[in-house]
CSV table of C-alpha atoms in Angstrom, one decimal:
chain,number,residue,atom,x,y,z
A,283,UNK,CA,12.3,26.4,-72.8
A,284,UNK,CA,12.1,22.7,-74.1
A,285,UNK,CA,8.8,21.2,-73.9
A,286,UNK,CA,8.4,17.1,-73.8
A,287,UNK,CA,5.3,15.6,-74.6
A,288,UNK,CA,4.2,12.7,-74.2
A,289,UNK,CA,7.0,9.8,-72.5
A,290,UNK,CA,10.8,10.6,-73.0
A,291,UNK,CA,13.7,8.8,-71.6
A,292,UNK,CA,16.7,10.6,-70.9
A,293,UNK,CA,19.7,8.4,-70.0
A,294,UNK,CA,21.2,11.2,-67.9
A,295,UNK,CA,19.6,14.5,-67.0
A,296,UNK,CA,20.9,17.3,-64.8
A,297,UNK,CA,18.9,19.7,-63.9
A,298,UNK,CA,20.9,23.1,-62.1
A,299,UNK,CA,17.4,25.5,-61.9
A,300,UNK,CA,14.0,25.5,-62.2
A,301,UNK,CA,11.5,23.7,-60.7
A,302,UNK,CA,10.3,20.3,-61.0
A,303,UNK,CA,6.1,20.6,-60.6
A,304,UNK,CA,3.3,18.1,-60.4
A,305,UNK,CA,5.6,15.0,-60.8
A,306,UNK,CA,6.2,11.6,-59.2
A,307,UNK,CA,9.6,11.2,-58.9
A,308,UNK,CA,10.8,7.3,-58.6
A,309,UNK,CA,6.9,5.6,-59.1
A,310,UNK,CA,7.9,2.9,-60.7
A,311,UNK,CA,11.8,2.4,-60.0
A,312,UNK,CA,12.8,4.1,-57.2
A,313,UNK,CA,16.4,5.5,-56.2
A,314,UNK,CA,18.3,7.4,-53.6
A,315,UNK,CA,18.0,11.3,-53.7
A,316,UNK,CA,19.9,13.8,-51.4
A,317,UNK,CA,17.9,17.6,-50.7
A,318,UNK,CA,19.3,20.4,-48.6
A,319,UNK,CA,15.5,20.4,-47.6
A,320,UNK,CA,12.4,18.0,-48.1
A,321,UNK,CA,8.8,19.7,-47.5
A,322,UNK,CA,6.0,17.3,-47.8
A,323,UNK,CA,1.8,18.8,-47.7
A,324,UNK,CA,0.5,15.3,-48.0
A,325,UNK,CA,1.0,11.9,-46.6
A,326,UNK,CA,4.6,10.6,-46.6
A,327,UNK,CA,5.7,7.0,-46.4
A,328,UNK,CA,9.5,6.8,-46.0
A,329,UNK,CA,10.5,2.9,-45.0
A,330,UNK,CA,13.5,4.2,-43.4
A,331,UNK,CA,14.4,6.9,-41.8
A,332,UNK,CA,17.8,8.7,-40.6
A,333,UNK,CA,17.1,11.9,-38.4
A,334,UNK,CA,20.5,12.7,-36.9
A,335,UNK,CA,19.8,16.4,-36.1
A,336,UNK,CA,17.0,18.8,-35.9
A,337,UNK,CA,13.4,18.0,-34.4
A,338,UNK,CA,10.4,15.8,-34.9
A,339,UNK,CA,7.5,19.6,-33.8
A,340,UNK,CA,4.0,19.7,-33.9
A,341,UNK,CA,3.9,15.5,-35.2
A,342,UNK,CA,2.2,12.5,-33.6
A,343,UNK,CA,4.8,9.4,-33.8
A,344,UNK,CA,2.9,5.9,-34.1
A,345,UNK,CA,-0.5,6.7,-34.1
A,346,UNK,CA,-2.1,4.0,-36.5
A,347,UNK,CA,1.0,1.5,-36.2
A,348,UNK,CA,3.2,1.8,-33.0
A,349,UNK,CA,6.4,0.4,-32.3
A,350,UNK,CA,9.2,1.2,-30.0
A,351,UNK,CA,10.6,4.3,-29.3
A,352,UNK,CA,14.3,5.0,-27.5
A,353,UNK,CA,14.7,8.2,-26.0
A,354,UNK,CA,17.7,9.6,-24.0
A,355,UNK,CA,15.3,12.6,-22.4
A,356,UNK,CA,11.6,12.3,-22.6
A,357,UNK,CA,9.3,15.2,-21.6
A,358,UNK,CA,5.8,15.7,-22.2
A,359,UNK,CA,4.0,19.4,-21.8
A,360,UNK,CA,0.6,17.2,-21.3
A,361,UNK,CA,-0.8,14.1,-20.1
A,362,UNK,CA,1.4,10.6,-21.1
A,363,UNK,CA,-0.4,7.6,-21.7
A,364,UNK,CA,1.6,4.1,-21.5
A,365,UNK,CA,-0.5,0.7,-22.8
A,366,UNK,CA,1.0,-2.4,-22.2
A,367,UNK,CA,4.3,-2.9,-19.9
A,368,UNK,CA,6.3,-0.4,-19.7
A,369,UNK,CA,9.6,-0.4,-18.5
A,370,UNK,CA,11.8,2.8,-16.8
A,371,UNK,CA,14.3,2.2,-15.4
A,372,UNK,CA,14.5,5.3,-12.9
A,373,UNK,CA,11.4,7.4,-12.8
A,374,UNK,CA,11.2,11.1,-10.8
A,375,UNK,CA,7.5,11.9,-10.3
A,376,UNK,CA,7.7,15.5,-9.1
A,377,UNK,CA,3.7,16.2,-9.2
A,378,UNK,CA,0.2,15.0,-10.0
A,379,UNK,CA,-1.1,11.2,-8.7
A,380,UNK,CA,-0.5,7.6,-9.5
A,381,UNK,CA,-4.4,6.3,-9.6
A,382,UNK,CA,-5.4,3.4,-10.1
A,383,UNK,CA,-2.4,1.2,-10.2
A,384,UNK,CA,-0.4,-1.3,-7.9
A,385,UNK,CA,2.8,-0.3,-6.7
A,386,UNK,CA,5.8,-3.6,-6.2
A,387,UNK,CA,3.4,-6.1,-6.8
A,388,UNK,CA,5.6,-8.7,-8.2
A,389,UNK,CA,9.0,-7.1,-6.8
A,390,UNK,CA,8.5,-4.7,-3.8
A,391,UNK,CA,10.6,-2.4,-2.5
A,392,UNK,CA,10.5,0.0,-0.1
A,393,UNK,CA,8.7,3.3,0.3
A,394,UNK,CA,8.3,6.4,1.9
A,395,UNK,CA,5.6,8.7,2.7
A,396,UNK,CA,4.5,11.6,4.6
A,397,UNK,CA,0.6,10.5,5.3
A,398,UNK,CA,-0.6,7.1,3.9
A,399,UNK,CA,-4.2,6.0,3.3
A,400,UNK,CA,-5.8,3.4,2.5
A,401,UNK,CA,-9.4,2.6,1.9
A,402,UNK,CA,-9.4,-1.3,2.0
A,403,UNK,CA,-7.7,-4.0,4.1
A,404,UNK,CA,-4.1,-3.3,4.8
A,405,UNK,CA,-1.4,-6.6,5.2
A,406,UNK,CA,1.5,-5.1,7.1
A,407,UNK,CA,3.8,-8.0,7.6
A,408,UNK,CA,6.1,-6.6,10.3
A,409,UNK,CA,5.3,-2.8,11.8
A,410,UNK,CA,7.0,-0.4,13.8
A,411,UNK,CA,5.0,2.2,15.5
A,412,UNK,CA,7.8,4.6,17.5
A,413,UNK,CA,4.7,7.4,17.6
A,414,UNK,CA,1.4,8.6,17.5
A,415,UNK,CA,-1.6,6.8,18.3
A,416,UNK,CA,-3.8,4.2,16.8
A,417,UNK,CA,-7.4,5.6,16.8
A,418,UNK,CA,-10.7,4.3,16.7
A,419,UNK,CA,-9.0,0.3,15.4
A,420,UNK,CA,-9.5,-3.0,16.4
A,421,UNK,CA,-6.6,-4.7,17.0
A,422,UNK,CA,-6.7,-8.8,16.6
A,423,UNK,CA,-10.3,-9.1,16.1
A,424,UNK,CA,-9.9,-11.7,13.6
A,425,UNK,CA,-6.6,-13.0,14.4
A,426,UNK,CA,-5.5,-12.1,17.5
A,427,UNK,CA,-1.7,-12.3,18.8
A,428,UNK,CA,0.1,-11.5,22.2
A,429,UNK,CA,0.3,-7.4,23.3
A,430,UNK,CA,2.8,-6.0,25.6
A,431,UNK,CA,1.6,-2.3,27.3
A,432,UNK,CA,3.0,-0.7,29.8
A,433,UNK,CA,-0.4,1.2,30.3
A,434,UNK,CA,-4.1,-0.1,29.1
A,435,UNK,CA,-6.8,1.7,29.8
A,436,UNK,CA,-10.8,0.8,28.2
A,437,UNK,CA,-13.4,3.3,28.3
A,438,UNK,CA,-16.2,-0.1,28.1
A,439,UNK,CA,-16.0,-3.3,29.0
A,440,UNK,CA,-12.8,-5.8,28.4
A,441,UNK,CA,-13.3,-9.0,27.6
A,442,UNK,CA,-10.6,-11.2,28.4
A,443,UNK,CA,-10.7,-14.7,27.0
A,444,UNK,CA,-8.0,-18.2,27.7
A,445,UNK,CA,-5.6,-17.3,30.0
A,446,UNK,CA,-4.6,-13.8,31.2
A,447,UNK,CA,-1.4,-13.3,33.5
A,448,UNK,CA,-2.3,-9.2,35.1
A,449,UNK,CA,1.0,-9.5,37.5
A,450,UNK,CA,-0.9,-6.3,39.0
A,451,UNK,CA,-4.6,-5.6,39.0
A,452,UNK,CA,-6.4,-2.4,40.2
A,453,UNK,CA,-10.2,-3.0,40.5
A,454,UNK,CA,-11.9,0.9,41.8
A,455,UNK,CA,-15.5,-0.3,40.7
A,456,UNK,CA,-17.7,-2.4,38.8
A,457,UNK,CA,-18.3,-6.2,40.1
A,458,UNK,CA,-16.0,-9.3,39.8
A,459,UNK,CA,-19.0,-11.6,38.8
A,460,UNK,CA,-19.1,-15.5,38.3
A,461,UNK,CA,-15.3,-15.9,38.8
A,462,UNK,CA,-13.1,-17.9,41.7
A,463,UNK,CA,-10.6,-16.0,42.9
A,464,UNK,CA,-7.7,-18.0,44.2
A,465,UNK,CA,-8.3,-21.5,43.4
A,466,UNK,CA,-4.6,-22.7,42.1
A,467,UNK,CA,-2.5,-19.9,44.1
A,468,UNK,CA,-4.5,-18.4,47.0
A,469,UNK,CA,-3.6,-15.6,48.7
A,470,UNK,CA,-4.9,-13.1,51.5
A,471,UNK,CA,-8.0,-11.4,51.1
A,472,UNK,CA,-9.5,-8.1,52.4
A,473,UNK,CA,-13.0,-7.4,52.5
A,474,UNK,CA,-15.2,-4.9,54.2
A,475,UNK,CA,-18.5,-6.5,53.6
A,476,UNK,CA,-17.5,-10.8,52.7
A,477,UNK,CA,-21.1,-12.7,51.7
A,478,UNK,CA,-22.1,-15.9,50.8
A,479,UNK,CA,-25.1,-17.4,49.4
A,480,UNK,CA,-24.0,-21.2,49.6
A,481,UNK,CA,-21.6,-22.4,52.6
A,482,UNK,CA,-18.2,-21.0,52.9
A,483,UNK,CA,-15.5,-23.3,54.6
A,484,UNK,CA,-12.7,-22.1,56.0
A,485,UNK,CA,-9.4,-24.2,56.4
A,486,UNK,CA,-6.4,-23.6,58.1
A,487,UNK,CA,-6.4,-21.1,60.9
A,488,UNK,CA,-9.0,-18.2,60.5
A,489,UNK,CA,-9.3,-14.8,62.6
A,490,UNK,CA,-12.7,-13.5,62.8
A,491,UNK,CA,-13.2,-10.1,65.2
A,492,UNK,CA,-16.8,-10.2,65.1
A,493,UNK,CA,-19.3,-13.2,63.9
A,494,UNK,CA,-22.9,-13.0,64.3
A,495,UNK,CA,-24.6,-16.4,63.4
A,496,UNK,CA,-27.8,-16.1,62.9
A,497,UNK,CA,-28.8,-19.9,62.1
A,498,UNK,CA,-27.3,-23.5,61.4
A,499,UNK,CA,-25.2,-25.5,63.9
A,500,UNK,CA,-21.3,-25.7,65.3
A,501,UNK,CA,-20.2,-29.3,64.5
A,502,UNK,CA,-17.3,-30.9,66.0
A,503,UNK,CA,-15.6,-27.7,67.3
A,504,UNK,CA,-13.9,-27.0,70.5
A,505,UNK,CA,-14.9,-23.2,71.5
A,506,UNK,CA,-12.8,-21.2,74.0
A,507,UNK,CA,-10.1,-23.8,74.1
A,508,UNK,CA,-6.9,-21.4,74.7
């Protein structure tokens, strides 16, 4: 064995066996070195690195200073955090939930789903409804539009407001109150009972079966003519 104390400088050294132990290898002027294989127990700084084969196992990448990162496969066993924008270009989300988070905000697309919810006010530009039912949901309360049924039915009261066109009304109860009926297109009427609290006049030709008056006066009217 040759023992060096102390500094030496060898021009040229090659060393076929052994070990080299306890020593900084290119401290002060560093060079290239090739090793079948490079085992590290402390912190490693390597400026650039080349890993063409093998696998990165059991090792955090970019903890205290990320950067990017090109994968052709990525799979994670546990739970993937992204900060910042991230862009995939074609993601397959087989399980779990999106929380939280805005889906096409700034380019939508479409979607499909089996049951959607939501919690908060909906804007639905155009729908199409082919099924189903809408339960328990008012429809143009705040900004209401034209409907076209071919059945409406209310439980309460409807309030109709403007201009309704009904090209066939069934009334079986209830009270038409505080309304004229036939003002700009009349038409027949059929009554049992007909009352009036003010005067009613009667134009045109008018059959009456029975007439019981009770008060007031016949002006200007020929009775029993034909």
């Amino acid at each position: 064995a040759v023992t060096f104390t102390g500094t030496s400088t060898l021009t040229t050294v090659a060393i076929n066996g052994g070990a080299i132990i306890g020593t900084s290898i290119g401290a002060s002027s560093p060079s290239s070195g090739s090793f079948t294989s490079l085992a590290a127990t402390g912190t490693s700084t390597l400026t650039t690195v080349a890993i063409n084969g093998g696998a990165i196992v059991g090792t955090t990448i970019g903890v205290s200073l990320p950067s990017t990162g090109a994968f052709t496969t990525l799979a994670a066993s546990g739970a993937v955090t992204f900060t910042g924008t991230s862009t995939l270009t074609t993601v397959a989300i087989n399980g779990g939930a999106i929380i939280g988070t805005s889906i096409g905000v700034s380019s939508p697309s479409t979607g499909k789903f089996t049951s959607l919810t939501a919690t908060g006010i909906s804007t639905l530009t155009t729908v199409a409804i082919n099924g189903g039912a809408i339960v328990g949901t008012s429809i143009g309360a705040s900004s209401p539009s034209t409907g076209g049924f071919t059945t409406l039915v209310a439980s309460g009261a409807v309030t109709f407001t403007g201009t309704s066109t009904l090209t066939t009304v069934a009334i079986n109860a209830g009270a038409i109150v505080g309304t004229t009926i036939g003002v700009s297109l009349p038409s027949t009427g059929a009554f049992t009972t007909l009352a009036a609290s003010g005067a009613v006049t009667f134009t045109g030709t008018s059959t009456l079966t029975t007439v019981a008056i009770n008060g007031g006066a016949i002006i200007g009217t020929s009775i029993g003519v034909s």
